[in-house]
């Protein structure tokens, strides 16, 4: 297919009566179905309606809403019309959303009732619930776009400072969606569950992979662990996409899991955070018929990085895979050959041209055409790559570098640990000390002393947590990743009050 607009990826071979989207509630109950035929007509009518409002090529339309079938339809219609989709994290503070509206010169916002107050006074706004008023029925062919023209703008969600706009091109994402044709047999006519928010690359790209391969999207309006299990069982979902935090919450729902039949799942993909071999073994037990995969991507460089080894060497448990064709990688700070570890720099056809209106930030991250991911990776002797942690999460303890992801994986190997998050607290002597928040597996009661001893026996002494607090669950940020900033603040306050914890 020689496509010239990202919106044209919707599989033309998919029968009109095949479900395109099955929208389900957080409890897993079906709310509506939209077939491929209906979706094609609705995307065309919305594209026509947007242009009828006088919007011009390359102008930005913001979507400020929870997950829904119409969210995806609007996302596609905007790009089909030659406009730019801006998928806004509606969990951001009001002033940050206002910055986004101004930063990318939004001309029109579509917002659901709960989020409309965020943007209604800033830009012309149409209610998502009144989207039918925008429809202009009729045929419409997606506008031919140059490869470098912007299809969408996503905003990175940093823990400090204003988020940075990342313009992503039609050409780059046409490459990304078409780079893995071997996935079609596992997706065509099958159901894929998406529970991640659609303002995040993970959810959006999973949706596009379903579209181009003729799959059916089971779309949760919001993630809830029990509802996730029910939706998989009731809809006989074949493929799940997730982040480790979501699956850790699912694993705790032992009663719901006992009632469900998840043997329908043949592919289970997780990513965006480090995971242990033990975690993947738990995934195998939960989805006994599934092939599991550890995915990796960034907003700036694209959703793809690694895949199978070209020589057919089996992928080790927990590995991201081997660099895919047309992707170049190098490990800064590591050796050029053999096993090594360093910060991953990457070049891909989906690489951004630069941050929107942020020249200084662009220069920091784009270096001679390479994107500095900030991710510390390890490469083994066969070229397989493993995620170690974030370079900017790294902190120093007594002159030694501590990577929280490595300590979390170590704690995750303990039989009683379901999930762990390691953060630093200040110390007058060591500068910073590692401490941990731990979620225990159901039915277990690990002690702080037992886990500290486990860490000392199995890892470097300087990296062992000096304090461990047990919690029912770890707080999540808007992207369903662990909210480290909240835990850092909690750890600093708690550690300062508890002199007995000082080491």
Short mmCIF file of C-alpha atoms in Angstrom, two decimals:
data_model
loop_
_atom_site.label_atom_id
_atom_site.label_comp_id
_atom_site.label_asym_id
_atom_site.label_seq_id
_atom_site.Cartn_x
_atom_site.Cartn_y
_atom_site.Cartn_z
CA UNK A 1 0.00 0.00 0.00
CA UNK A 2 1.38 3.40 -1.00
CA UNK A 3 -0.42 5.48 1.62
CA UNK A 4 0.01 9.23 1.99
CA UNK A 5 -2.06 9.91 5.09
CA UNK A 6 -1.88 8.11 8.42
CA UNK A 7 -5.67 7.98 8.58
CA UNK A 8 -5.69 5.78 5.47
CA UNK A 9 -4.37 2.78 7.42
CA UNK A 10 -7.87 1.61 8.38
CA UNK A 11 -7.93 -1.84 6.79
CA UNK A 12 -9.92 -1.65 3.52
CA UNK A 13 -10.23 -5.45 3.50
CA UNK A 14 -12.06 -5.63 6.84
CA UNK A 15 -15.75 -6.52 6.26
CA UNK A 16 -18.19 -3.71 6.98
CA UNK A 17 -19.99 -5.76 9.63
CA UNK A 18 -16.84 -6.72 11.55
CA UNK A 19 -16.69 -4.87 14.89
CA UNK A 20 -14.08 -2.13 14.76
CA UNK A 21 -14.49 -0.95 18.36
CA UNK A 22 -16.28 -2.53 21.30
CA UNK A 23 -16.44 0.14 24.01
CA UNK A 24 -16.56 -1.21 27.57
CA UNK A 25 -16.91 0.40 30.99
CA UNK A 26 -14.26 0.24 33.74
CA UNK A 27 -16.28 -2.69 35.13
CA UNK A 28 -15.94 -4.54 31.81
CA UNK A 29 -19.54 -4.11 30.65
CA UNK A 30 -20.16 -3.49 26.94
CA UNK A 31 -21.47 0.01 26.18
CA UNK A 32 -21.52 0.14 22.36
CA UNK A 33 -20.21 -1.44 19.17
CA UNK A 34 -19.03 0.30 16.02
CA UNK A 35 -18.49 -1.74 12.86
CA UNK A 36 -15.82 -1.09 10.24
CA UNK A 37 -18.45 0.08 7.75
CA UNK A 38 -20.00 2.55 10.21
CA UNK A 39 -16.55 3.77 11.23
CA UNK A 40 -15.53 4.52 7.64
CA UNK A 41 -18.69 6.58 7.10
CA UNK A 42 -18.33 8.43 10.42
CA UNK A 43 -14.65 9.27 9.84
CA UNK A 44 -15.48 10.63 6.38
CA UNK A 45 -18.42 12.69 7.67
CA UNK A 46 -16.34 14.13 10.53
CA UNK A 47 -13.44 15.01 8.22
CA UNK A 48 -15.85 16.85 5.92
CA UNK A 49 -17.48 18.56 8.90
CA UNK A 50 -14.17 19.77 10.32
CA UNK A 51 -13.15 21.30 7.00
CA UNK A 52 -16.60 22.87 6.64
CA UNK A 53 -15.88 24.84 9.82
CA UNK A 54 -13.07 26.58 7.93
CA UNK A 55 -10.13 24.76 9.47
CA UNK A 56 -7.05 24.76 7.23
CA UNK A 57 -4.35 22.23 6.41
CA UNK A 58 -1.93 21.73 9.30
CA UNK A 59 -4.07 23.47 11.92
CA UNK A 60 -4.40 21.80 15.32
CA UNK A 61 -7.50 20.16 16.78
CA UNK A 62 -7.27 19.10 20.43
CA UNK A 63 -9.05 16.07 21.85
CA UNK A 64 -9.62 16.43 25.60
CA UNK A 65 -11.62 13.43 26.68
CA UNK A 66 -11.65 10.00 28.26
CA UNK A 67 -11.26 6.91 26.06
CA UNK A 68 -14.24 6.28 23.80
CA UNK A 69 -15.05 4.99 20.33
CA UNK A 70 -15.63 8.56 19.15
CA UNK A 71 -12.19 9.57 20.46
CA UNK A 72 -10.54 7.22 17.95
CA UNK A 73 -12.94 8.16 15.16
CA UNK A 74 -12.22 11.86 15.73
CA UNK A 75 -8.47 11.20 15.91
CA UNK A 76 -8.60 9.54 12.48
CA UNK A 77 -10.96 12.13 10.96
CA UNK A 78 -8.72 15.01 12.01
CA UNK A 79 -5.69 13.52 10.28
CA UNK A 80 -7.74 12.46 7.24
CA UNK A 81 -8.73 16.10 6.78
CA UNK A 82 -5.08 17.21 6.75
CA UNK A 83 -5.38 18.66 10.25
CA UNK A 84 -3.21 17.86 13.26
CA UNK A 85 -4.55 15.73 16.12
CA UNK A 86 -3.44 16.92 19.56
CA UNK A 87 -4.23 14.23 22.14
CA UNK A 88 -4.25 16.04 25.48
CA UNK A 89 -3.55 14.46 28.85
CA UNK A 90 -6.67 15.67 30.64
CA UNK A 91 -5.21 14.69 34.02
CA UNK A 92 -2.72 17.55 33.85
CA UNK A 93 -3.34 20.74 35.88
CA UNK A 94 -5.53 23.41 34.28
CA UNK A 95 -2.60 25.79 33.74
CA UNK A 96 -0.62 23.06 31.97
CA UNK A 97 -3.52 22.29 29.63
CA UNK A 98 -3.72 26.02 28.93
CA UNK A 99 -0.02 25.98 28.01
CA UNK A 100 -0.65 23.15 25.52
CA UNK A 101 -3.54 25.02 23.87
CA UNK A 102 -1.26 28.02 23.32
CA UNK A 103 1.93 26.10 22.52
CA UNK A 104 0.51 24.32 19.47
CA UNK A 105 -2.00 27.06 18.49
CA UNK A 106 -5.11 24.90 18.88
CA UNK A 107 -7.93 26.17 16.67
CA UNK A 108 -10.65 23.84 17.92
CA UNK A 109 -11.06 21.53 20.91
CA UNK A 110 -13.39 18.57 21.25
CA UNK A 111 -13.99 17.82 24.92
CA UNK A 112 -16.30 15.58 26.90
CA UNK A 113 -18.51 17.08 29.60
CA UNK A 114 -16.14 16.35 32.48
CA UNK A 115 -13.10 17.94 30.77
CA UNK A 116 -14.75 20.80 28.85
CA UNK A 117 -14.08 23.30 31.68
CA UNK A 118 -10.34 22.81 31.09
CA UNK A 119 -10.50 24.34 27.60
CA UNK A 120 -13.92 25.93 27.06
CA UNK A 121 -12.74 29.44 27.94
CA UNK A 122 -9.48 29.14 25.99
CA UNK A 123 -10.42 27.97 22.47
CA UNK A 124 -13.60 27.25 20.48
CA UNK A 125 -14.90 23.99 21.92
CA UNK A 126 -17.37 21.35 20.73
CA UNK A 127 -18.85 18.87 23.20
CA UNK A 128 -17.90 15.26 22.49
CA UNK A 129 -21.48 14.35 23.37
CA UNK A 130 -22.66 16.61 20.51
CA UNK A 131 -20.22 15.33 17.92
CA UNK A 132 -23.07 14.38 15.59
CA UNK A 133 -23.59 18.11 15.00
CA UNK A 134 -20.23 18.20 13.21
CA UNK A 135 -21.10 15.43 10.75
CA UNK A 136 -21.36 16.27 7.05
CA UNK A 137 -22.36 13.00 5.40
CA UNK A 138 -20.69 12.09 2.14
CA UNK A 139 -17.65 10.41 0.64
CA UNK A 140 -14.17 11.60 1.53
CA UNK A 141 -10.68 10.50 0.60
CA UNK A 142 -7.88 11.29 3.07
CA UNK A 143 -5.85 14.31 1.98
CA UNK A 144 -2.48 13.43 0.43
CA UNK A 145 0.19 14.59 2.87
CA UNK A 146 3.94 14.88 2.40
CA UNK A 147 5.87 12.38 4.57
CA UNK A 148 7.32 15.15 6.74
CA UNK A 149 3.97 16.85 7.42
CA UNK A 150 2.71 16.57 11.00
CA UNK A 151 -0.07 14.07 11.72
CA UNK A 152 -0.30 14.50 15.48
CA UNK A 153 1.31 16.18 18.46
CA UNK A 154 1.75 14.27 21.70
CA UNK A 155 3.06 15.89 24.87
CA UNK A 156 5.66 14.21 27.03
CA UNK A 157 4.72 13.89 30.68
CA UNK A 158 7.73 14.88 32.72
CA UNK A 159 7.59 15.00 36.53
CA UNK A 160 8.93 18.56 36.55
CA UNK A 161 8.45 21.56 34.25
CA UNK A 162 5.99 21.97 31.42
CA UNK A 163 5.43 19.01 29.08
CA UNK A 164 7.13 19.22 25.69
CA UNK A 165 5.21 18.95 22.42
CA UNK A 166 6.41 16.19 20.07
CA UNK A 167 5.25 16.65 16.44
CA UNK A 168 4.99 13.25 14.73
CA UNK A 169 4.82 12.91 10.97
CA UNK A 170 2.56 11.00 8.59
CA UNK A 171 5.59 9.35 6.95
CA UNK A 172 7.17 8.29 10.23
CA UNK A 173 4.05 6.60 11.54
CA UNK A 174 3.11 5.06 8.22
CA UNK A 175 6.50 3.36 8.47
CA UNK A 176 5.91 2.33 12.10
CA UNK A 177 2.47 0.84 11.51
CA UNK A 178 3.67 -1.05 8.43
CA UNK A 179 7.01 -2.27 9.80
CA UNK A 180 5.71 -5.53 11.32
CA UNK A 181 3.54 -7.26 8.68
CA UNK A 182 4.25 -10.58 10.39
CA UNK A 183 1.80 -9.53 13.12
CA UNK A 184 -1.23 -9.53 10.79
CA UNK A 185 -2.20 -13.22 11.24
CA UNK A 186 -2.37 -12.76 15.00
CA UNK A 187 -4.49 -9.58 14.79
CA UNK A 188 -6.78 -9.86 11.74
CA UNK A 189 -10.30 -10.63 12.89
CA UNK A 190 -9.09 -10.96 16.50
CA UNK A 191 -9.87 -8.81 19.53
CA UNK A 192 -7.25 -6.57 21.18
CA UNK A 193 -7.92 -4.93 24.53
CA UNK A 194 -6.70 -1.37 25.10
CA UNK A 195 -7.03 0.14 28.57
CA UNK A 196 -4.21 2.70 28.49
CA UNK A 197 -5.32 6.31 27.94
CA UNK A 198 -5.45 7.32 24.28
CA UNK A 199 -3.47 10.50 24.95
CA UNK A 200 -0.47 8.21 25.46
CA UNK A 201 1.59 6.61 22.68
CA UNK A 202 1.08 3.09 24.08
CA UNK A 203 -2.69 3.13 23.68
CA UNK A 204 -2.74 5.06 20.41
CA UNK A 205 -0.21 2.85 18.65
CA UNK A 206 -1.91 -0.34 19.83
CA UNK A 207 -5.13 1.02 18.31
CA UNK A 208 -3.39 1.75 15.01
CA UNK A 209 -1.94 -1.77 14.87
CA UNK A 210 -5.48 -3.12 15.21
CA UNK A 211 -6.69 -0.76 12.48
CA UNK A 212 -4.09 -1.58 9.85
CA UNK A 213 -4.45 -5.34 10.47
CA UNK A 214 -8.24 -5.53 10.59
CA UNK A 215 -8.56 -6.32 14.27
CA UNK A 216 -11.30 -5.43 16.75
CA UNK A 217 -10.44 -2.99 19.55
CA UNK A 218 -11.97 -3.73 22.95
CA UNK A 219 -11.61 -0.23 24.37
CA UNK A 220 -11.91 0.42 28.10
CA UNK A 221 -13.09 3.94 28.93
CA UNK A 222 -10.88 3.73 32.02
CA UNK A 223 -8.71 0.98 33.49
CA UNK A 224 -9.93 -1.07 36.43
CA UNK A 225 -8.25 -4.41 37.15
CA UNK A 226 -11.43 -6.46 37.70
CA UNK A 227 -13.06 -4.92 34.63
CA UNK A 228 -9.95 -5.70 32.59
CA UNK A 229 -10.24 -9.39 33.52
CA UNK A 230 -13.97 -9.49 32.79
CA UNK A 231 -13.60 -7.73 29.43
CA UNK A 232 -10.95 -10.22 28.30
CA UNK A 233 -13.07 -13.21 29.35
CA UNK A 234 -16.41 -11.97 28.02
CA UNK A 235 -15.05 -10.82 24.66
CA UNK A 236 -12.54 -13.68 24.22
CA UNK A 237 -9.70 -11.23 23.72
CA UNK A 238 -6.69 -12.66 21.87
CA UNK A 239 -4.15 -9.88 22.49
CA UNK A 240 -3.56 -7.68 25.51
CA UNK A 241 -1.48 -4.51 25.68
CA UNK A 242 -0.46 -3.02 29.01
CA UNK A 243 2.17 -1.50 31.24
CA UNK A 244 3.59 -3.60 34.12
CA UNK A 245 1.76 -1.56 36.77
CA UNK A 246 -1.59 -2.46 35.25
CA UNK A 247 -0.77 -6.16 35.17
CA UNK A 248 0.53 -6.07 38.73
CA UNK A 249 -2.88 -4.78 39.81
CA UNK A 250 -4.58 -7.49 37.74
CA UNK A 251 -2.46 -10.20 39.39
CA UNK A 252 -3.79 -9.15 42.80
CA UNK A 253 -7.41 -9.87 41.77
CA UNK A 254 -7.17 -13.53 42.70
CA UNK A 255 -10.92 -14.09 43.12
CA UNK A 256 -11.79 -12.54 39.76
CA UNK A 257 -8.97 -14.45 38.05
CA UNK A 258 -10.22 -17.71 39.53
CA UNK A 259 -13.64 -17.15 37.94
CA UNK A 260 -12.29 -16.14 34.52
CA UNK A 261 -11.07 -18.17 31.55
CA UNK A 262 -8.12 -16.30 30.05
CA UNK A 263 -7.00 -19.14 27.81
CA UNK A 264 -8.19 -17.08 24.83
CA UNK A 265 -5.17 -14.75 25.12
CA UNK A 266 -2.48 -15.72 22.61
CA UNK A 267 -0.31 -12.57 22.83
CA UNK A 268 0.43 -10.53 25.97
CA UNK A 269 2.48 -7.36 25.50
CA UNK A 270 3.75 -5.14 28.27
CA UNK A 271 6.36 -2.40 28.37
CA UNK A 272 7.36 1.16 29.35
CA UNK A 273 8.98 -0.03 32.61
CA UNK A 274 11.47 -2.70 33.75
CA UNK A 275 10.11 -6.16 34.50
CA UNK A 276 11.72 -9.21 36.08
CA UNK A 277 11.86 -12.74 34.76
CA UNK A 278 9.62 -13.65 37.71
CA UNK A 279 7.06 -11.10 36.54
CA UNK A 280 6.96 -12.72 33.09
CA UNK A 281 6.55 -16.12 34.71
CA UNK A 282 3.51 -14.75 36.53
CA UNK A 283 2.21 -13.45 33.18
CA UNK A 284 2.61 -16.95 31.74
CA UNK A 285 0.60 -18.41 34.61
CA UNK A 286 -2.15 -15.82 34.14
CA UNK A 287 -2.22 -16.23 30.35
CA UNK A 288 -1.14 -19.87 29.89
CA UNK A 289 -1.60 -19.94 26.10
CA UNK A 290 0.04 -16.59 25.40
CA UNK A 291 3.34 -15.61 23.91
CA UNK A 292 4.61 -12.74 26.06
CA UNK A 293 6.54 -9.74 24.78
CA UNK A 294 8.39 -6.89 26.47
CA UNK A 295 7.92 -3.81 24.29
CA UNK A 296 9.79 -0.52 24.20
CA UNK A 297 9.35 2.81 22.46
CA UNK A 298 9.44 6.54 23.08
CA UNK A 299 7.20 9.39 22.02
CA UNK A 300 10.19 11.09 20.38
CA UNK A 301 11.70 8.16 18.45
CA UNK A 302 8.62 6.09 17.75
CA UNK A 303 6.82 3.07 19.18
CA UNK A 304 9.17 0.43 17.72
CA UNK A 305 12.73 -0.45 18.60
CA UNK A 306 13.33 -4.14 19.01
CA UNK A 307 12.07 -7.46 17.68
CA UNK A 308 13.21 -11.01 16.87
CA UNK A 309 16.85 -11.88 16.20
CA UNK A 310 17.64 -12.02 12.45
CA UNK A 311 19.42 -15.36 12.96
CA UNK A 312 16.46 -16.91 14.74
CA UNK A 313 18.16 -17.03 18.15
CA UNK A 314 15.42 -17.34 20.81
CA UNK A 315 14.80 -14.15 22.77
CA UNK A 316 15.87 -14.40 26.45
CA UNK A 317 13.20 -13.88 29.09
CA UNK A 318 12.77 -10.18 29.84
CA UNK A 319 14.70 -8.95 26.82
CA UNK A 320 13.29 -6.18 24.62
CA UNK A 321 14.69 -8.04 21.61
CA UNK A 322 17.16 -7.28 18.84
CA UNK A 323 17.21 -3.90 17.02
CA UNK A 324 14.71 -3.99 14.15
CA UNK A 325 15.59 -3.37 10.50
CA UNK A 326 16.04 0.32 9.60
CA UNK A 327 16.73 1.17 13.24
CA UNK A 328 20.20 2.17 14.41
CA UNK A 329 21.28 2.04 18.06
CA UNK A 330 24.40 2.83 20.03
CA UNK A 331 25.21 2.62 23.74
CA UNK A 332 26.85 5.78 24.98
CA UNK A 333 29.30 5.09 27.76
CA UNK A 334 29.64 1.39 26.85
CA UNK A 335 31.86 -0.69 24.61
CA UNK A 336 31.20 -0.76 20.87
CA UNK A 337 31.21 -4.56 20.58
CA UNK A 338 30.23 -7.49 22.77
CA UNK A 339 28.19 -7.25 25.94
CA UNK A 340 27.88 -3.67 27.16
CA UNK A 341 25.75 -1.21 29.08
CA UNK A 342 25.13 2.46 28.42
CA UNK A 343 22.57 5.12 27.59
CA UNK A 344 20.69 4.19 24.42
CA UNK A 345 20.90 6.58 21.47
CA UNK A 346 18.65 5.66 18.55
CA UNK A 347 17.79 6.66 14.95
CA UNK A 348 14.48 5.54 13.41
CA UNK A 349 12.31 6.56 10.43
CA UNK A 350 9.70 7.74 12.99
CA UNK A 351 12.10 10.09 14.81
CA UNK A 352 10.72 13.54 15.60
CA UNK A 353 12.25 16.56 13.90
CA UNK A 354 12.45 18.35 17.26
CA UNK A 355 10.36 19.51 20.21
CA UNK A 356 7.74 22.12 19.41
CA UNK A 357 9.00 25.63 20.23
CA UNK A 358 11.77 24.20 22.44
CA UNK A 359 15.06 24.65 20.60
CA UNK A 360 17.26 24.24 23.69
CA UNK A 361 15.54 20.99 24.71
CA UNK A 362 15.84 19.71 21.14
CA UNK A 363 19.58 20.31 21.16
CA UNK A 364 19.92 18.37 24.42
CA UNK A 365 18.15 15.29 23.08
CA UNK A 366 18.80 15.30 19.32
CA UNK A 367 22.55 14.97 18.81
CA UNK A 368 23.81 14.69 15.22
CA UNK A 369 20.60 12.96 14.18
CA UNK A 370 20.58 10.56 17.15
CA UNK A 371 17.95 10.70 19.89
CA UNK A 372 19.30 10.39 23.43
CA UNK A 373 16.59 8.26 25.06
CA UNK A 374 17.86 8.65 28.61
CA UNK A 375 17.26 4.91 29.01
CA UNK A 376 20.12 2.83 30.36
CA UNK A 377 20.24 -0.43 28.38
CA UNK A 378 22.32 -3.59 28.54
CA UNK A 379 23.27 -5.57 25.42
CA UNK A 380 24.26 -9.23 25.71
CA UNK A 381 26.73 -11.18 23.58
CA UNK A 382 24.04 -12.04 20.99
CA UNK A 383 22.94 -8.43 20.59
CA UNK A 384 19.74 -8.76 22.63
CA UNK A 385 18.90 -5.59 24.55
CA UNK A 386 17.62 -5.35 28.15
CA UNK A 387 16.13 -2.31 29.88
CA UNK A 388 18.09 -1.37 33.03
CA UNK A 389 16.51 1.92 34.12
CA UNK A 390 16.32 5.63 33.50
CA UNK A 391 19.53 7.63 33.51
CA UNK A 392 17.60 10.49 35.11
CA UNK A 393 16.23 8.14 37.82
CA UNK A 394 19.78 7.15 38.67
CA UNK A 395 21.11 8.62 41.91
CA UNK A 396 24.37 8.42 43.85
CA UNK A 397 24.83 6.70 47.19
CA UNK A 398 28.30 7.04 48.67
CA UNK A 399 29.78 7.67 45.23
CA UNK A 400 28.10 4.62 43.66
CA UNK A 401 25.45 4.86 40.95
CA UNK A 402 22.12 3.33 41.98
CA UNK A 403 19.62 2.49 39.23
CA UNK A 404 16.17 2.10 40.85
CA UNK A 405 14.99 -0.23 38.07
CA UNK A 406 17.74 -2.73 38.89
CA UNK A 407 16.93 -2.71 42.62
CA UNK A 408 13.21 -3.07 41.84
CA UNK A 409 13.93 -6.10 39.67
CA UNK A 410 16.05 -7.57 42.47
CA UNK A 411 13.25 -7.15 45.03
CA UNK A 412 10.78 -8.53 42.49
CA UNK A 413 12.65 -11.83 42.55
CA UNK A 414 11.58 -12.39 46.16
CA UNK A 415 8.74 -14.92 46.38
CA UNK A 416 6.52 -12.58 48.43
CA UNK A 417 6.91 -9.38 46.37
CA UNK A 418 4.32 -8.40 43.77
CA UNK A 419 5.65 -4.94 43.00
CA UNK A 420 8.34 -2.54 44.21
CA UNK A 421 9.35 1.05 43.65
CA UNK A 422 12.74 2.37 44.78
CA UNK A 423 13.36 6.10 45.31
CA UNK A 424 16.10 8.18 46.96
CA UNK A 425 16.03 10.11 50.23
CA UNK A 426 18.70 12.67 51.21
CA UNK A 427 21.49 11.72 53.62
CA UNK A 428 24.20 13.88 55.15
CA UNK A 429 26.92 11.23 54.78
CA UNK A 430 26.02 9.18 51.70
CA UNK A 431 24.29 12.09 49.85
CA UNK A 432 21.31 9.86 48.97
CA UNK A 433 20.03 6.51 50.20
CA UNK A 434 17.70 4.03 48.46
CA UNK A 435 14.36 3.26 50.11
CA UNK A 436 11.50 1.12 48.79
CA UNK A 437 7.73 0.89 48.68
CA UNK A 438 6.57 -2.72 48.30
CA UNK A 439 3.26 -4.36 47.45
CA UNK A 440 3.18 -7.91 48.83
CA UNK A 441 1.67 -10.82 46.95
CA UNK A 442 -1.80 -11.83 48.17
CA UNK A 443 -1.65 -14.16 51.15
CA UNK A 444 1.95 -13.28 52.09
CA UNK A 445 3.40 -11.15 54.90
CA UNK A 446 7.03 -10.35 54.12
CA UNK A 447 8.99 -8.38 56.72
CA UNK A 448 11.22 -5.40 56.16
CA UNK A 449 14.20 -7.23 57.64
CA UNK A 450 13.67 -10.25 55.36
CA UNK A 451 13.60 -8.10 52.22
CA UNK A 452 16.60 -6.03 53.28
CA UNK A 453 18.54 -9.24 53.93
CA UNK A 454 17.44 -10.60 50.53
CA UNK A 455 18.70 -7.43 48.83
CA UNK A 456 22.03 -7.59 50.67
CA UNK A 457 22.48 -11.27 49.85
CA UNK A 458 21.68 -10.88 46.15
CA UNK A 459 22.88 -7.44 45.15
CA UNK A 460 25.48 -4.75 45.90
CA UNK A 461 25.36 -3.57 49.52
CA UNK A 462 25.29 0.12 48.58
CA UNK A 463 22.03 -0.40 46.63
CA UNK A 464 20.00 -2.21 49.31
CA UNK A 465 16.94 -0.26 50.56
CA UNK A 466 17.62 1.36 53.94
CA UNK A 467 13.90 1.47 54.63
CA UNK A 468 10.97 -0.51 53.23
CA UNK A 469 7.33 0.48 53.55
CA UNK A 470 4.53 -1.94 52.66
CA UNK A 471 1.56 -0.47 50.79
CA UNK A 472 -1.64 -1.90 49.31
CA UNK A 473 -0.86 -0.38 45.91
CA UNK A 474 1.53 2.04 44.24
CA UNK A 475 0.13 5.40 43.08
CA UNK A 476 -0.28 5.83 39.33
CA UNK A 477 0.40 8.87 37.19
CA UNK A 478 -1.88 9.79 34.29
CA UNK A 479 -0.20 7.32 31.93
CA UNK A 480 -0.78 4.36 34.30
CA UNK A 481 2.89 4.31 35.19
CA UNK A 482 4.07 4.51 38.79
CA UNK A 483 3.98 8.09 40.11
CA UNK A 484 7.56 8.30 41.37
CA UNK A 485 7.35 11.96 42.32
CA UNK A 486 4.55 11.26 44.79
CA UNK A 487 6.54 8.40 46.30
CA UNK A 488 9.72 10.50 46.55
CA UNK A 489 7.79 13.18 48.48
CA UNK A 490 6.21 10.55 50.74
CA UNK A 491 9.54 8.81 51.35
CA UNK A 492 11.40 12.01 52.23
CA UNK A 493 8.71 13.05 54.69
CA UNK A 494 8.38 9.61 56.31
CA UNK A 495 12.11 8.93 56.50
CA UNK A 496 12.75 12.33 58.11
CA UNK A 497 10.18 11.58 60.84
CA UNK A 498 11.49 8.08 61.59
CA UNK A 499 14.95 8.33 63.17
CA UNK A 500 15.02 4.57 63.64
CA UNK A 501 15.27 4.14 59.87
CA UNK A 502 18.49 6.11 59.65
CA UNK A 503 21.50 3.98 58.70
#
